Amino acid sequence: MQMLPMLRSILRHPALFVCEFSNELVRSVRIAYDEHQIARRSKILDWNTSRSQRAGRRAVRR
């Protein structure tokens, strides 16, 4: 990663850099949040499917 051109571009367009940085921050936060939500949802789904499978097995045995 070349630091000098990056620094030069930051000094040339500070507002643009701030915009890009905040966009990256927001994106990473959103991705982390989405992953967290997906993990929670899949955990709940796994629990529900295991419950329904147990119930189904019980029904089949009868």
PDB file of N, CA and C in Angstrom, residues 53-62:
ATOM      1  N   GLN A  53     -38.422 -31.368  14.086  1.00  0.00           N
ATOM      2  CA  GLN A  53     -37.973 -32.709  13.699  1.00  0.00           C
ATOM      3  C   GLN A  53     -38.256 -33.707  14.820  1.00  0.00           C
ATOM      4  N   ARG A  54     -37.983 -33.289  16.066  1.00  0.00           N
ATOM      5  CA  ARG A  54     -38.277 -34.173  17.198  1.00  0.00           C
ATOM      6  C   ARG A  54     -39.769 -34.482  17.234  1.00  0.00           C
ATOM      7  N   ALA A  55     -40.593 -33.443  17.055  1.00  0.00           N
ATOM      8  CA  ALA A  55     -42.042 -33.632  17.069  1.00  0.00           C
ATOM      9  C   ALA A  55     -42.449 -34.561  15.930  1.00  0.00           C
ATOM     10  N   GLY A  56     -41.840 -34.373  14.756  1.00  0.00           N
ATOM     11  CA  GLY A  56     -42.162 -35.205  13.602  1.00  0.00           C
ATOM     12  C   GLY A  56     -41.808 -36.659  13.854  1.00  0.00           C
ATOM     13  N   ARG A  57     -40.646 -36.904  14.449  1.00  0.00           N
ATOM     14  CA  ARG A  57     -40.233 -38.273  14.748  1.00  0.00           C
ATOM     15  C   ARG A  57     -41.215 -38.914  15.714  1.00  0.00           C
ATOM     16  N   ARG A  58     -41.602 -38.134  16.719  1.00  0.00           N
ATOM     17  CA  ARG A  58     -42.536 -38.644  17.711  1.00  0.00           C
ATOM     18  C   ARG A  58     -43.852 -39.025  17.022  1.00  0.00           C
ATOM     19  N   ALA A  59     -44.290 -38.167  16.082  1.00  0.00           N
ATOM     20  CA  ALA A  59     -45.549 -38.421  15.376  1.00  0.00           C
ATOM     21  C   ALA A  59     -45.413 -39.671  14.502  1.00  0.00           C
ATOM     22  N   VAL A  60     -44.234 -39.841  13.877  1.00  0.00           N
ATOM     23  CA  VAL A  60     -44.040 -40.986  12.986  1.00  0.00           C
ATOM     24  C   VAL A  60     -44.050 -42.280  13.792  1.00  0.00           C
ATOM     25  N   ARG A  61     -43.420 -42.285  14.967  1.00  0.00           N
ATOM     26  CA  ARG A  61     -43.359 -43.494  15.791  1.00  0.00           C
ATOM     27  C   ARG A  61     -44.760 -43.960  16.170  1.00  0.00           C
ATOM     28  N   ARG A  62     -45.627 -43.011  16.461  1.00  0.00           N
ATOM     29  CA  ARG A  62     -46.993 -43.363  16.836  1.00  0.00           C
ATOM     30  C   ARG A  62     -47.709 -43.879  15.618  1.00  0.00           C
TER      31      ARG A  62
END
